[in-house]
mmCIF file of C-alpha atoms in Angstrom:
data_model
loop_
_atom_site.group_PDB
_atom_site.id
_atom_site.type_symbol
_atom_site.label_atom_id
_atom_site.label_comp_id
_atom_site.label_asym_id
_atom_site.label_seq_id
_atom_site.Cartn_x
_atom_site.Cartn_y
_atom_site.Cartn_z
ATOM 1 C CA MET W 1 -30.899 -6.791 -83.340
ATOM 2 C CA LYS W 2 -29.458 -10.212 -82.541
ATOM 3 C CA ILE W 3 -26.114 -8.668 -81.374
ATOM 4 C CA CYS W 4 -27.601 -6.437 -79.200
ATOM 5 C CA LYS W 5 -29.584 -9.158 -77.205
ATOM 6 C CA LEU W 6 -26.285 -10.996 -77.058
ATOM 7 C CA ILE W 7 -24.799 -8.147 -75.441
ATOM 8 C CA PHE W 8 -27.582 -7.713 -73.123
ATOM 9 C CA PHE W 9 -27.643 -10.999 -71.838
ATOM 10 C CA SER W 10 -23.757 -11.517 -71.715
ATOM 11 C CA THR W 11 -23.836 -8.306 -69.524
ATOM 12 C CA LEU W 12 -26.377 -9.902 -66.942
ATOM 13 C CA LEU W 13 -24.426 -13.205 -67.024
ATOM 14 C CA ILE W 14 -21.341 -11.424 -65.905
ATOM 15 C CA THR W 15 -23.003 -9.119 -63.725
ATOM 16 C CA ALA W 16 -24.650 -12.108 -61.772
ATOM 17 C CA PHE W 17 -21.279 -14.146 -61.767
ATOM 18 C CA ILE W 18 -19.485 -10.911 -60.365
ATOM 19 C CA SER W 19 -22.249 -10.711 -57.595
ATOM 20 C CA GLN W 20 -22.160 -14.128 -56.415
ATOM 21 C CA ALA W 21 -18.289 -14.035 -56.259
ATOM 22 C CA GLN W 22 -18.568 -11.007 -54.040
ATOM 23 C CA ASN W 23 -21.019 -13.005 -52.146
ATOM 24 C CA LEU W 24 -18.434 -15.928 -51.441
ATOM 25 C CA PHE W 25 -16.171 -13.428 -49.829
ATOM 26 C CA ASP W 26 -18.905 -11.275 -47.497
ATOM 27 C CA GLU W 27 -18.696 -11.585 -44.072
ATOM 28 C CA GLU W 28 -20.925 -14.919 -43.446
ATOM 29 C CA HIS W 29 -19.305 -16.601 -46.346
ATOM 30 C CA SER W 30 -15.730 -16.083 -44.583
ATOM 31 C CA ARG W 31 -16.893 -16.838 -41.296
ATOM 32 C CA GLN W 32 -18.135 -20.307 -42.587
ATOM 33 C CA TYR W 33 -14.882 -20.703 -44.445
ATOM 34 C CA ALA W 34 -12.622 -20.153 -41.713
ATOM 35 C CA GLU W 35 -14.728 -22.679 -39.259
ATOM 36 C CA PHE W 36 -14.139 -25.009 -42.100
ATOM 37 C CA LEU W 37 -10.327 -24.730 -41.575
ATOM 38 C CA PHE W 38 -10.309 -24.505 -37.846
ATOM 39 C CA SER W 39 -12.427 -27.711 -37.682
ATOM 40 C CA ALA W 40 -9.972 -29.357 -40.456
ATOM 41 C CA GLY W 41 -6.832 -28.596 -38.259
ATOM 42 C CA LYS W 42 -5.289 -25.674 -40.585
ATOM 43 C CA TYR W 43 -5.153 -23.304 -37.643
ATOM 44 C CA GLU W 44 -2.757 -20.718 -39.468
ATOM 45 C CA GLU W 45 -4.826 -20.502 -42.670
ATOM 46 C CA ALA W 46 -7.727 -20.123 -40.496
ATOM 47 C CA ARG W 47 -6.116 -17.534 -38.411
ATOM 48 C CA GLN W 48 -5.475 -15.423 -41.533
ATOM 49 C CA GLU W 49 -9.428 -15.430 -42.307
ATOM 50 C CA TYR W 50 -10.233 -14.959 -38.898
ATOM 51 C CA LYS W 51 -7.986 -11.539 -38.931
ATOM 52 C CA ARG W 52 -9.550 -10.659 -42.059
ATOM 53 C CA LEU W 53 -13.070 -11.064 -40.139
ATOM 54 C CA LEU W 54 -11.480 -8.582 -37.464
ATOM 55 C CA LEU W 55 -10.928 -5.908 -40.393
ATOM 56 C CA LEU W 56 -14.598 -5.609 -40.619
ATOM 57 C CA ASP W 57 -15.335 -5.843 -36.978
ATOM 58 C CA ASP W 58 -12.381 -5.543 -34.454
ATOM 59 C CA LEU W 59 -14.734 -5.982 -31.599
ATOM 60 C CA ASN W 60 -16.356 -9.339 -32.471
ATOM 61 C CA THR W 61 -15.687 -11.340 -29.260
ATOM 62 C CA ASP W 62 -16.208 -14.795 -31.224
ATOM 63 C CA VAL W 63 -13.893 -14.158 -33.799
ATOM 64 C CA ARG W 64 -10.800 -12.951 -31.400
ATOM 65 C CA LEU W 65 -11.387 -15.908 -29.254
ATOM 66 C CA ARG W 66 -10.997 -17.919 -32.599
ATOM 67 C CA GLU W 67 -7.896 -16.524 -33.664
ATOM 68 C CA VAL W 68 -6.215 -16.404 -30.436
ATOM 69 C CA GLN W 69 -7.138 -20.078 -30.103
ATOM 70 C CA CYS W 70 -5.743 -20.931 -33.636
ATOM 71 C CA LEU W 71 -2.529 -19.483 -32.243
ATOM 72 C CA ARG W 72 -2.895 -21.892 -29.212
ATOM 73 C CA TYR W 73 -3.633 -25.035 -31.201
ATOM 74 C CA SER W 74 -0.521 -24.644 -33.307
ATOM 75 C CA GLY W 75 1.462 -24.256 -29.803
ATOM 76 C CA GLN W 76 2.430 -20.719 -30.338
ATOM 77 C CA LEU W 77 1.402 -20.367 -26.537
ATOM 78 C CA ARG W 78 3.274 -16.945 -26.019
ATOM 79 C CA GLU W 79 1.932 -15.332 -28.954
ATOM 80 C CA ALA W 80 -1.719 -16.389 -28.177
ATOM 81 C CA LEU W 81 -1.161 -14.952 -24.629
ATOM 82 C CA LYS W 82 0.558 -11.683 -25.669
ATOM 83 C CA ARG W 83 -2.906 -11.733 -28.643
ATOM 84 C CA MET W 84 -5.453 -12.157 -26.106
ATOM 85 C CA GLU W 85 -3.643 -9.485 -23.462
ATOM 86 C CA ASP W 86 -4.116 -6.953 -26.660
ATOM 87 C CA TYR W 87 -7.549 -7.542 -26.836
ATOM 88 C CA ARG W 88 -8.215 -7.174 -23.456
ATOM 89 C CA LYS W 89 -6.442 -3.740 -23.365
ATOM 90 C CA LYS W 90 -8.636 -2.792 -26.699
ATOM 91 C CA GLY W 91 -12.104 -2.915 -24.860
ATOM 92 C CA GLY W 92 -15.128 -4.485 -25.685
ATOM 93 C CA ILE W 93 -17.508 -7.218 -24.353
ATOM 94 C CA ILE W 94 -15.478 -9.519 -22.493
ATOM 95 C CA SER W 95 -17.265 -12.933 -22.646
ATOM 96 C CA TYR W 96 -16.883 -15.853 -20.365
ATOM 97 C CA SER W 97 -15.309 -17.996 -22.946
ATOM 98 C CA ILE W 98 -12.619 -15.287 -23.356
ATOM 99 C CA GLU W 99 -12.184 -15.317 -20.015
ATOM 100 C CA ILE W 100 -11.415 -19.188 -19.904
ATOM 101 C CA GLU W 101 -9.198 -18.869 -22.609
ATOM 102 C CA TYR W 102 -7.312 -16.181 -20.933
ATOM 103 C CA VAL W 103 -6.970 -18.130 -17.804
ATOM 104 C CA LYS W 104 -5.836 -21.346 -19.745
ATOM 105 C CA LEU W 105 -2.908 -18.947 -21.638
ATOM 106 C CA LEU W 106 -1.671 -17.532 -18.628
ATOM 107 C CA LEU W 107 -1.245 -20.983 -16.930
ATOM 108 C CA LEU W 108 -0.045 -23.034 -20.247
ATOM 109 C CA ASN W 109 2.643 -20.372 -19.826
ATOM 110 C CA ARG W 110 3.304 -20.696 -16.280
ATOM 111 C CA GLU W 111 2.131 -16.854 -15.613
ATOM 112 C CA SER W 112 1.104 -18.008 -11.984
ATOM 113 C CA THR W 113 2.232 -14.630 -10.351
ATOM 114 C CA THR W 114 -0.248 -13.010 -12.767
ATOM 115 C CA PHE W 115 -2.812 -15.439 -12.672
ATOM 116 C CA ARG W 116 -2.918 -15.256 -8.593
ATOM 117 C CA LYS W 117 -2.523 -11.644 -8.012
ATOM 118 C CA VAL W 118 -3.813 -9.805 -10.933
ATOM 119 C CA TYR W 119 -6.395 -12.002 -12.566
ATOM 120 C CA LEU W 120 -8.024 -13.815 -9.498
ATOM 121 C CA PRO W 121 -9.079 -10.657 -7.690
ATOM 122 C CA GLN W 122 -11.063 -9.244 -10.234
ATOM 123 C CA SER W 123 -11.925 -12.967 -11.882
ATOM 124 C CA ILE W 124 -15.691 -13.299 -13.271
ATOM 125 C CA LEU W 125 -15.197 -17.085 -13.114
ATOM 126 C CA ASN W 126 -17.868 -19.087 -11.636
ATOM 127 C CA ASP W 127 -16.529 -20.990 -8.168
ATOM 128 C CA SER W 128 -16.325 -24.513 -9.794
ATOM 129 C CA ASP W 129 -14.101 -23.335 -12.777
ATOM 130 C CA LYS W 130 -12.022 -21.149 -10.439
ATOM 131 C CA VAL W 131 -11.518 -24.168 -8.224
ATOM 132 C CA VAL W 132 -9.898 -26.264 -11.141
ATOM 133 C CA PHE W 133 -8.053 -23.660 -12.477
ATOM 134 C CA ILE W 134 -6.491 -22.833 -9.045
ATOM 135 C CA LEU W 135 -5.768 -26.657 -8.693
ATOM 136 C CA ILE W 136 -4.083 -26.604 -11.602
ATOM 137 C CA ASP W 137 -1.972 -23.770 -10.868
ATOM 138 C CA TYR W 138 -0.826 -25.390 -7.701
ATOM 139 C CA LEU W 139 -0.303 -28.848 -9.342
ATOM 140 C CA LEU W 140 1.895 -27.298 -12.404
ATOM 141 C CA ASN W 141 3.958 -25.645 -9.749
ATOM 142 C CA LYS W 142 4.491 -28.570 -7.431
ATOM 143 C CA ASP W 143 2.749 -26.598 -4.576
ATOM 144 C CA PHE W 144 1.414 -29.907 -2.788
ATOM 145 C CA LYS W 145 0.959 -27.798 0.881
ATOM 146 C CA LYS W 146 -1.564 -25.547 -0.913
ATOM 147 C CA THR W 147 -3.095 -28.471 -3.034
ATOM 148 C CA ASP W 148 -3.566 -30.244 0.401
ATOM 149 C CA GLU W 149 -5.022 -27.560 2.049
ATOM 150 C CA PHE W 150 -7.121 -26.326 -0.870
ATOM 151 C CA ARG W 151 -8.466 -29.925 -1.440
ATOM 152 C CA ALA W 152 -9.516 -30.051 2.432
ATOM 153 C CA SER W 153 -11.543 -27.031 1.993
ATOM 154 C CA GLU W 154 -13.297 -27.537 -1.274
ATOM 155 C CA ASN W 155 -15.406 -30.155 -2.387
ATOM 156 C CA PHE W 156 -16.921 -30.113 -5.990
ATOM 157 C CA SER W 157 -18.298 -32.578 -8.400
ATOM 158 C CA ASN W 158 -16.585 -31.138 -11.459
ATOM 159 C CA PRO W 159 -14.992 -34.551 -13.215
ATOM 160 C CA ALA W 160 -11.764 -32.343 -13.900
ATOM 161 C CA TYR W 161 -11.903 -31.383 -10.275
ATOM 162 C CA LYS W 162 -11.966 -35.139 -9.514
ATOM 163 C CA ARG W 163 -9.201 -36.047 -11.173
ATOM 164 C CA LEU W 164 -6.858 -33.341 -10.608
ATOM 165 C CA THR W 165 -7.456 -34.375 -6.710
ATOM 166 C CA GLU W 166 -6.336 -38.191 -7.951
ATOM 167 C CA ILE W 167 -3.128 -36.867 -9.768
ATOM 168 C CA ASN W 168 -2.457 -34.839 -6.697
ATOM 169 C CA SER W 169 -2.324 -37.735 -4.296
ATOM 170 C CA GLU W 170 -0.198 -39.872 -7.241
ATOM 171 C CA LEU W 171 2.003 -37.001 -7.673
ATOM 172 C CA GLN W 172 2.774 -37.131 -4.204
ATOM 173 C CA SER W 173 3.060 -40.678 -3.720
ATOM 174 C CA ILE W 174 6.255 -40.803 -5.920
ATOM 175 C CA ARG W 175 9.512 -41.389 -4.081
ATOM 176 C CA MET W 176 11.878 -38.715 -5.552
ATOM 177 C CA LYS W 177 15.755 -39.261 -5.589
ATOM 178 C CA ASN W 178 18.013 -36.859 -4.252
ATOM 179 C CA PRO W 179 20.477 -35.410 -6.838
ATOM 180 C CA LEU W 180 23.012 -34.734 -3.465
ATOM 181 C CA VAL W 181 22.958 -38.663 -2.776
ATOM 182 C CA GLY W 182 23.429 -39.318 -6.366
ATOM 183 C CA GLY W 183 26.569 -36.993 -6.671
ATOM 184 C CA LEU W 184 27.916 -38.289 -3.555
ATOM 185 C CA LEU W 185 27.591 -41.907 -4.908
ATOM 186 C CA SER W 186 29.471 -40.947 -8.017
ATOM 187 C CA THR W 187 32.289 -39.604 -5.872
ATOM 188 C CA ALA W 188 32.897 -42.726 -3.872
ATOM 189 C CA ILE W 189 32.210 -44.955 -7.047
ATOM 190 C CA PRO W 190 32.121 -43.597 -10.265
ATOM 191 C CA GLY W 191 29.034 -44.574 -11.966
ATOM 192 C CA LEU W 192 27.095 -45.603 -8.823
ATOM 193 C CA GLY W 193 25.128 -42.220 -9.050
ATOM 194 C CA LYS W 194 23.889 -42.971 -12.424
ATOM 195 C CA ILE W 195 22.845 -46.394 -11.211
ATOM 196 C CA TYR W 196 21.129 -45.024 -8.298
ATOM 197 C CA SER W 197 18.964 -43.135 -10.820
ATOM 198 C CA GLY W 198 18.223 -46.221 -13.160
ATOM 199 C CA PHE W 199 20.390 -45.810 -15.607
ATOM 200 C CA TRP W 200 22.655 -48.772 -15.409
ATOM 201 C CA GLN W 201 24.311 -48.480 -18.769
ATOM 202 C CA ASP W 202 25.372 -45.111 -18.378
ATOM 203 C CA GLY W 203 26.856 -46.035 -15.041
ATOM 204 C CA LEU W 204 28.339 -49.042 -16.316
ATOM 205 C CA ILE W 205 29.955 -46.870 -19.049
ATOM 206 C CA SER W 206 31.397 -43.754 -16.664
ATOM 207 C CA LEU W 207 33.066 -46.774 -14.470
ATOM 208 C CA LEU W 208 34.393 -48.327 -17.352
ATOM 209 C CA TYR W 209 35.893 -45.011 -18.662
ATOM 210 C CA THR W 210 37.323 -43.696 -15.528
ATOM 211 C CA GLY W 211 39.021 -46.923 -14.276
ATOM 212 C CA MET W 212 40.528 -47.774 -17.566
ATOM 213 C CA SER W 213 42.104 -43.895 -17.848
ATOM 214 C CA ALA W 214 43.543 -44.362 -13.963
ATOM 215 C CA PHE W 215 44.829 -47.798 -14.717
ATOM 216 C CA GLN W 216 46.800 -46.455 -17.723
ATOM 217 C CA ALA W 217 48.192 -43.335 -15.668
ATOM 218 C CA TYR W 218 48.922 -45.998 -13.194
ATOM 219 C CA ARG W 219 50.749 -47.972 -15.657
ATOM 220 C CA SER W 220 52.440 -45.129 -17.264
ATOM 221 C CA PHE W 221 53.905 -43.745 -13.887
ATOM 222 C CA LYS W 222 54.868 -46.562 -12.770
ATOM 223 C CA LYS W 223 56.926 -47.596 -15.984
ATOM 224 C CA ASP W 224 58.178 -43.996 -17.081
ATOM 225 C CA GLY W 225 58.098 -42.414 -13.789
ATOM 226 C CA ILE W 226 56.535 -38.822 -12.771
ATOM 227 C CA ARG W 227 57.825 -37.462 -16.427
ATOM 228 C CA SER W 228 55.595 -39.616 -18.210
ATOM 229 C CA ILE W 229 53.888 -37.584 -20.882
ATOM 230 C CA PHE W 230 51.336 -40.420 -21.621
ATOM 231 C CA GLY W 231 50.872 -40.698 -17.778
ATOM 232 C CA TRP W 232 50.010 -36.867 -17.094
ATOM 233 C CA TYR W 233 47.543 -37.155 -20.186
ATOM 234 C CA SER W 234 45.696 -40.340 -18.592
ATOM 235 C CA ALA W 235 45.636 -38.476 -15.536
ATOM 236 C CA MET W 236 43.852 -35.391 -16.760
ATOM 237 C CA MET W 237 41.665 -37.583 -18.704
ATOM 238 C CA THR W 238 41.080 -39.573 -15.373
ATOM 239 C CA ALA W 239 40.304 -36.473 -13.675
ATOM 240 C CA ALA W 240 37.805 -35.039 -16.473
ATOM 241 C CA PHE W 241 35.932 -38.243 -16.870
ATOM 242 C CA TYR W 242 35.834 -38.345 -12.639
ATOM 243 C CA SER W 243 34.416 -34.666 -12.685
ATOM 244 C CA GLY W 244 32.051 -35.318 -15.373
ATOM 245 C CA ASN W 245 30.831 -38.394 -13.943
ATOM 246 C CA ILE W 246 29.650 -36.842 -10.492
ATOM 247 C CA TYR W 247 28.161 -33.628 -12.581
ATOM 248 C CA GLY W 248 26.341 -36.537 -15.040
ATOM 249 C CA SER W 249 25.036 -38.592 -12.157
ATOM 250 C CA VAL W 250 23.396 -35.159 -10.488
ATOM 251 C CA LYS W 251 21.930 -34.517 -13.999
ATOM 252 C CA ALA W 252 20.753 -38.190 -13.924
ATOM 253 C CA VAL W 253 18.891 -38.035 -10.983
ATOM 254 C CA SER W 254 17.148 -34.729 -11.821
ATOM 255 C CA LYS W 255 16.272 -36.572 -15.042
ATOM 256 C CA TYR W 256 15.138 -39.474 -13.381
ATOM 257 C CA ASN W 257 12.375 -37.078 -11.254
ATOM 258 C CA GLN W 258 11.393 -35.209 -14.381
ATOM 259 C CA LEU W 259 10.576 -38.401 -16.010
ATOM 260 C CA LYS W 260 8.758 -39.591 -12.786
ATOM 261 C CA THR W 261 6.473 -36.137 -13.339
ATOM 262 C CA GLU W 262 6.480 -35.754 -16.904
ATOM 263 C CA LEU W 263 3.692 -37.702 -17.565
ATOM 264 C CA PHE W 264 1.380 -36.284 -15.021
ATOM 265 C CA ASN W 265 2.261 -32.710 -16.114
ATOM 266 C CA ARG W 266 0.997 -33.870 -19.500
ATOM 267 C CA GLU W 267 -2.445 -34.920 -18.227
ATOM 268 C CA ILE W 268 -2.786 -31.889 -16.250
ATOM 269 C CA GLU W 269 -1.996 -29.894 -19.382
ATOM 270 C CA GLU W 270 -4.515 -31.796 -21.616
ATOM 271 C CA ILE W 271 -7.012 -31.534 -18.760
ATOM 272 C CA LEU W 272 -6.100 -27.708 -19.216
ATOM 273 C CA PHE W 273 -6.078 -27.792 -22.734
ATOM 274 C CA ASN W 274 -9.583 -29.335 -23.580
ATOM 275 C CA TYR W 275 -11.204 -27.589 -20.736
ATOM 276 C CA TYR W 276 -14.496 -26.426 -22.220
#
């Protein structure tokens, strides 16, 4: 009799344990666990949980959004956009949050044509949000003519919009350097184009290397005549250094301009990334 009671209670305990274990993996608990992982910054692990939830309900817009956000926060911008477009093709309820996320991904992936010509004509965004995204698109593409026209025709109290207009003014106040000028300066005096770009050390090295190899070629030809092997070798090295110096100067000017705008680009992307 005692053995029967023991078996009975053991069976009850095991059944209760199994039932509790199943509850830990039901939809509600899985959602809570996925949110915990997302909040902890474990985006890939969270994404796997959201994907499992989508097997239960493929049209759940909140879970769709979170899965795409996991990709975005982990830096997989192109994959996030592809995933979002797949969801939009599958249909279901399109929430406002989904629309905001889709626009973010279009702009972060520099899909300006799709944003302007395909998305905007059918956009459901309110005017304030639409203005912010359009201005971000223009700024990322350095389309200052349109930003000025746009700024003159729109006036919103949105904090993001206010900062974006300030960035627009600051970007246009930057004095960019001309790559052609850099190349011409280094054609006249090796390294001068790099100095013009602010890269003094690189410019002096270019001048030193080109000058030394030219001097070696001159000395060799003067000593051994036109048949000097070392003279021709030094002459070829001089030509290589000289050509590289011109090309490098053009690149240096481009790098200078890029560095000048890079900080603003990062701030624009940060505004976009954290909007909403």
